Amino acid sequence: LLHPVPCVALPATVQSAIAFTSLARGNVPAAICSAAASSLLGIFLTPLLVMLLLGAGGDTGSGLDAVLKITLQLLVPFVAGQVARRWIGAWVKRNARWLKVVDQGSILLVVYTAFSEAVVTGLWHTVSPQHLAGLFVVCAILLAVVLFGTRLLGKALGFDLEDRITILFAGSKKSLATGVPMAQVLFVGSGIGAMILPLMLFHQIQLMVCAVLAQRYASREQGVEASAVS
């Protein structure tokens, strides 16, 4: 059940992709569009890709059924929020500080609930330290391959540095916030904790690695600008 491959099929994170791109002085508008498009397309493509990679769809019955369930959980609330923006937009802006706590707290509760259920059902009795270490290594290698591939792709297509930075960070991010609800739909009765453990490891590794990369890009850009001014 400890399968890191479905991580590749997940949509990108919006907030961290934009944050790292901004820190690295990349093309932020392109990062916003890319991450948003990935999140929306992932609702339809992720279930199909997961079933293609693993050859199974859990207990959801069919790919269409999984897409419908994920749409109801993720897309419908998003559309409802956009429709209601004309009436509640000003109120949301005035209360953005505490609404941010609610937003992040809800994500934390989703992850905490799923992982707590896994602990109660005996996840750590079935996952040995050796398996956990091996999974960490596999996730790190998978992230390295994705980062290297997106970097080569940006160069091969002739993008400038700012756009290559956007491709690197937006293309390598995998969302934990949407990944957990998707896993709960796709792997009903299949040990949800074991399925999201690779995603949780991959998510933490990508945050640490991309933070270092973003700082290096930002430092290099500062040095280039300083030399250009002098």
CSV table of C-alpha atoms in Angstrom, one decimal:
chain,number,residue,atom,x,y,z
A,1,LEU,CA,0.0,0.0,0.0
A,2,LEU,CA,3.0,2.3,0.4
A,3,HIS,CA,2.9,3.5,-3.2
A,4,PRO,CA,4.5,6.9,-3.9
A,5,VAL,CA,3.6,6.8,-7.6
A,6,PRO,CA,0.1,8.4,-7.2
A,7,CYS,CA,1.8,11.5,-5.9
A,8,VAL,CA,2.8,12.3,-9.5
A,9,ALA,CA,-0.8,12.3,-10.6
A,10,LEU,CA,-1.9,14.9,-8.1
A,11,PRO,CA,-2.6,18.6,-9.0
A,12,ALA,CA,-0.2,21.3,-7.9
A,13,THR,CA,-0.4,23.4,-4.8
A,14,VAL,CA,-1.5,27.0,-5.4
A,15,GLN,CA,-0.2,28.8,-2.4
A,16,SER,CA,3.3,27.3,-2.1
A,17,ALA,CA,3.9,27.3,-5.9
A,18,ILE,CA,3.1,31.1,-5.9
A,19,ALA,CA,5.1,31.7,-2.7
A,20,PHE,CA,8.3,30.0,-4.0
A,21,THR,CA,8.0,31.5,-7.4
A,22,SER,CA,7.7,35.0,-5.9
A,23,LEU,CA,10.6,34.3,-3.5
A,24,ALA,CA,12.8,33.2,-6.4
A,25,ARG,CA,11.7,36.2,-8.5
A,26,GLY,CA,10.0,34.1,-11.2
A,27,ASN,CA,6.9,34.8,-13.3
A,28,VAL,CA,4.2,35.1,-10.5
A,29,PRO,CA,1.2,35.6,-12.8
A,30,ALA,CA,2.1,32.5,-14.8
A,31,ALA,CA,2.5,30.6,-11.5
A,32,ILE,CA,-1.0,31.6,-10.4
A,33,CYS,CA,-2.5,30.6,-13.8
A,34,SER,CA,-0.5,27.3,-13.9
A,35,ALA,CA,-1.3,26.2,-10.3
A,36,ALA,CA,-5.0,27.2,-10.6
A,37,ALA,CA,-5.3,25.3,-13.9
A,38,SER,CA,-3.6,22.3,-12.4
A,39,SER,CA,-5.9,22.2,-9.5
A,40,LEU,CA,-9.0,22.4,-11.7
A,41,LEU,CA,-7.8,19.8,-14.3
A,42,GLY,CA,-6.6,17.5,-11.5
A,43,ILE,CA,-10.2,17.0,-10.4
A,44,PHE,CA,-10.9,15.2,-13.6
A,45,LEU,CA,-7.4,13.8,-14.6
A,46,THR,CA,-6.1,12.6,-11.2
A,47,PRO,CA,-8.7,9.7,-10.8
A,48,LEU,CA,-8.0,8.5,-14.3
A,49,LEU,CA,-4.2,8.7,-13.9
A,50,VAL,CA,-4.3,6.9,-10.6
A,51,MET,CA,-6.3,4.1,-12.0
A,52,LEU,CA,-4.0,3.9,-15.0
A,53,LEU,CA,-0.9,3.8,-12.8
A,54,LEU,CA,-2.3,1.3,-10.2
A,55,GLY,CA,-4.8,-0.5,-12.3
A,56,ALA,CA,-7.5,-0.1,-9.7
A,57,GLY,CA,-10.0,2.5,-8.5
A,58,GLY,CA,-10.6,1.4,-5.0
A,59,ASP,CA,-14.3,0.9,-4.1
A,60,THR,CA,-15.5,3.9,-6.1
A,61,GLY,CA,-16.9,1.7,-8.9
A,62,SER,CA,-15.6,3.6,-11.9
A,63,GLY,CA,-13.5,6.5,-12.9
A,64,LEU,CA,-16.6,8.5,-13.7
A,65,ASP,CA,-18.0,7.9,-10.3
A,66,ALA,CA,-14.7,8.9,-8.7
A,67,VAL,CA,-14.6,12.1,-10.7
A,68,LEU,CA,-18.2,12.9,-9.7
A,69,LYS,CA,-17.5,12.5,-6.0
A,70,ILE,CA,-14.3,14.5,-6.2
A,71,THR,CA,-16.1,17.2,-8.1
A,72,LEU,CA,-18.8,17.5,-5.4
A,73,GLN,CA,-16.1,17.7,-2.7
A,74,LEU,CA,-13.7,20.2,-4.4
A,75,LEU,CA,-15.1,21.9,-7.5
A,76,VAL,CA,-18.6,22.6,-6.3
A,77,PRO,CA,-17.5,24.5,-3.2
A,78,PHE,CA,-15.0,26.5,-5.3
A,79,VAL,CA,-17.6,27.4,-7.9
A,80,ALA,CA,-20.1,28.3,-5.1
A,81,GLY,CA,-17.5,30.6,-3.5
A,82,GLN,CA,-16.8,32.4,-6.8
A,83,VAL,CA,-20.5,32.9,-7.5
A,84,ALA,CA,-21.0,34.3,-3.9
A,85,ARG,CA,-18.0,36.6,-4.2
A,86,ARG,CA,-20.1,39.5,-5.4
A,87,TRP,CA,-22.1,39.4,-2.2
A,88,ILE,CA,-19.5,38.3,0.4
A,89,GLY,CA,-16.2,39.6,-1.3
A,90,ALA,CA,-16.0,42.8,0.8
A,91,TRP,CA,-16.8,41.0,4.0
A,92,VAL,CA,-14.1,38.4,3.2
A,93,LYS,CA,-11.5,41.1,2.6
A,94,ARG,CA,-12.3,42.8,5.9
A,95,ASN,CA,-12.0,39.5,7.8
A,96,ALA,CA,-9.1,38.0,5.9
A,97,ARG,CA,-6.9,37.5,8.9
A,98,TRP,CA,-9.1,35.1,10.9
A,99,LEU,CA,-10.6,33.5,7.7
A,100,LYS,CA,-7.0,32.5,6.9
A,101,VAL,CA,-6.9,30.7,10.2
A,102,VAL,CA,-10.1,28.9,9.3
A,103,ASP,CA,-8.8,28.0,5.9
A,104,GLN,CA,-5.5,26.6,7.1
A,105,GLY,CA,-7.2,25.0,10.1
A,106,SER,CA,-9.7,23.1,7.9
A,107,ILE,CA,-6.8,21.6,5.8
A,108,LEU,CA,-5.0,20.6,9.0
A,109,LEU,CA,-8.1,18.9,10.3
A,110,VAL,CA,-8.6,17.0,7.0
A,111,VAL,CA,-5.0,15.7,7.2
A,112,TYR,CA,-5.1,15.1,11.0
A,113,THR,CA,-8.4,13.1,10.7
A,114,ALA,CA,-7.1,10.8,7.9
A,115,PHE,CA,-3.8,10.2,9.6
A,116,SER,CA,-5.3,9.7,13.0
A,117,GLU,CA,-7.6,7.0,11.6
A,118,ALA,CA,-4.5,5.3,10.1
A,119,VAL,CA,-2.8,5.4,13.5
A,120,VAL,CA,-5.8,3.9,15.3
A,121,THR,CA,-6.1,1.1,12.7
A,122,GLY,CA,-2.4,0.2,13.3
A,123,LEU,CA,-0.4,1.9,10.6
A,124,TRP,CA,2.8,2.0,12.6
A,125,HIS,CA,2.5,-1.7,13.4
A,126,THR,CA,2.6,-2.5,9.7
A,127,VAL,CA,5.1,0.1,8.6
A,128,SER,CA,8.6,-0.7,9.9
A,129,PRO,CA,11.4,1.9,10.3
A,130,GLN,CA,13.1,0.3,7.3
A,131,HIS,CA,10.1,0.7,5.1
A,132,LEU,CA,9.6,4.3,6.2
A,133,ALA,CA,13.3,5.1,5.4
A,134,GLY,CA,13.0,3.4,2.1
A,135,LEU,CA,9.8,5.3,1.3
A,136,PHE,CA,11.6,8.6,2.2
A,137,VAL,CA,14.4,7.8,-0.2
A,138,VAL,CA,12.0,6.9,-3.0
A,139,CYS,CA,10.0,10.1,-2.5
A,140,ALA,CA,13.2,12.1,-2.5
A,141,ILE,CA,14.4,10.4,-5.8
A,142,LEU,CA,10.9,11.0,-7.3
A,143,LEU,CA,11.1,14.7,-6.4
A,144,ALA,CA,14.6,14.9,-7.8
A,145,VAL,CA,13.5,13.4,-11.1
A,146,VAL,CA,10.5,15.8,-11.4
A,147,LEU,CA,12.7,18.9,-10.6
A,148,PHE,CA,15.4,17.8,-13.0
A,149,GLY,CA,12.8,17.1,-15.7
A,150,THR,CA,11.0,20.4,-15.4
A,151,ARG,CA,14.3,22.2,-15.4
A,152,LEU,CA,15.4,20.5,-18.6
A,153,LEU,CA,12.0,21.1,-20.1
A,154,GLY,CA,12.1,24.8,-19.5
A,155,LYS,CA,15.5,25.1,-21.1
A,156,ALA,CA,14.6,22.8,-24.0
A,157,LEU,CA,11.5,25.0,-24.8
A,158,GLY,CA,13.6,28.2,-24.8
A,159,PHE,CA,11.9,29.9,-21.8
A,160,ASP,CA,13.7,32.7,-20.1
A,161,LEU,CA,14.9,32.4,-16.4
A,162,GLU,CA,11.7,33.8,-14.8
A,163,ASP,CA,9.5,31.4,-16.8
A,164,ARG,CA,11.8,28.5,-16.1
A,165,ILE,CA,11.6,29.3,-12.3
A,166,THR,CA,7.8,29.1,-12.6
A,167,ILE,CA,7.9,25.8,-14.5
A,168,LEU,CA,10.2,24.4,-11.9
A,169,PHE,CA,8.1,25.3,-8.8
A,170,ALA,CA,4.6,25.0,-10.3
A,171,GLY,CA,5.5,21.8,-12.1
A,172,SER,CA,7.0,20.0,-9.1
A,173,LYS,CA,4.4,20.8,-6.4
A,174,LYS,CA,1.9,18.2,-5.3
A,175,SER,CA,-1.1,19.3,-3.2
A,176,LEU,CA,-1.7,17.6,0.2
A,177,ALA,CA,-4.9,19.6,0.7
A,178,THR,CA,-6.5,18.2,-2.4
A,179,GLY,CA,-4.6,14.9,-2.3
A,180,VAL,CA,-6.1,13.7,1.0
A,181,PRO,CA,-9.8,14.2,-0.1
A,182,MET,CA,-9.0,12.5,-3.4
A,183,ALA,CA,-7.4,9.6,-1.7
A,184,GLN,CA,-10.4,9.2,0.6
A,185,VAL,CA,-12.6,8.8,-2.5
A,186,LEU,CA,-10.2,6.7,-4.6
A,187,PHE,CA,-9.1,4.3,-1.9
A,188,VAL,CA,-12.1,3.6,0.2
A,189,GLY,CA,-11.5,0.7,2.5
A,190,SER,CA,-7.9,0.3,1.3
A,191,GLY,CA,-6.0,1.7,4.3
A,192,ILE,CA,-6.2,5.5,3.7
A,193,GLY,CA,-3.3,6.2,6.1
A,194,ALA,CA,-0.9,4.0,4.2
A,195,MET,CA,-2.0,5.7,1.0
A,196,ILE,CA,-1.4,9.3,2.2
A,197,LEU,CA,1.8,8.5,4.0
A,198,PRO,CA,3.9,8.8,0.8
A,199,LEU,CA,2.1,12.0,0.0
A,200,MET,CA,2.8,13.5,3.4
A,201,LEU,CA,6.5,12.6,3.1
A,202,PHE,CA,6.7,13.9,-0.5
A,203,HIS,CA,5.0,17.1,0.6
A,204,GLN,CA,7.4,17.8,3.4
A,205,ILE,CA,10.4,17.0,1.2
A,206,GLN,CA,9.3,19.3,-1.6
A,207,LEU,CA,8.7,22.2,0.8
A,208,MET,CA,12.3,21.9,2.3
A,209,VAL,CA,14.0,21.3,-1.1
A,210,CYS,CA,12.1,24.1,-2.9
A,211,ALA,CA,12.7,26.5,-0.1
A,212,VAL,CA,16.5,26.0,-0.6
A,213,LEU,CA,16.2,26.3,-4.4
A,214,ALA,CA,14.1,29.5,-4.1
A,215,GLN,CA,16.6,31.1,-1.9
A,216,ARG,CA,19.4,30.2,-4.3
A,217,TYR,CA,17.5,31.6,-7.2
A,218,ALA,CA,16.8,34.8,-5.3
A,219,SER,CA,20.4,35.2,-4.3
A,220,ARG,CA,21.6,34.7,-7.8
A,221,GLU,CA,19.2,37.2,-9.2
A,222,GLN,CA,20.4,39.7,-6.6
A,223,GLY,CA,23.9,39.2,-7.7
A,224,VAL,CA,23.1,39.6,-11.3
A,225,GLU,CA,21.2,42.8,-10.7
A,226,ALA,CA,24.0,44.2,-8.5
A,227,SER,CA,26.6,43.4,-11.2
A,228,ALA,CA,24.4,44.9,-13.9
A,229,VAL,CA,24.0,48.2,-11.9
A,230,SER,CA,27.7,48.5,-11.2
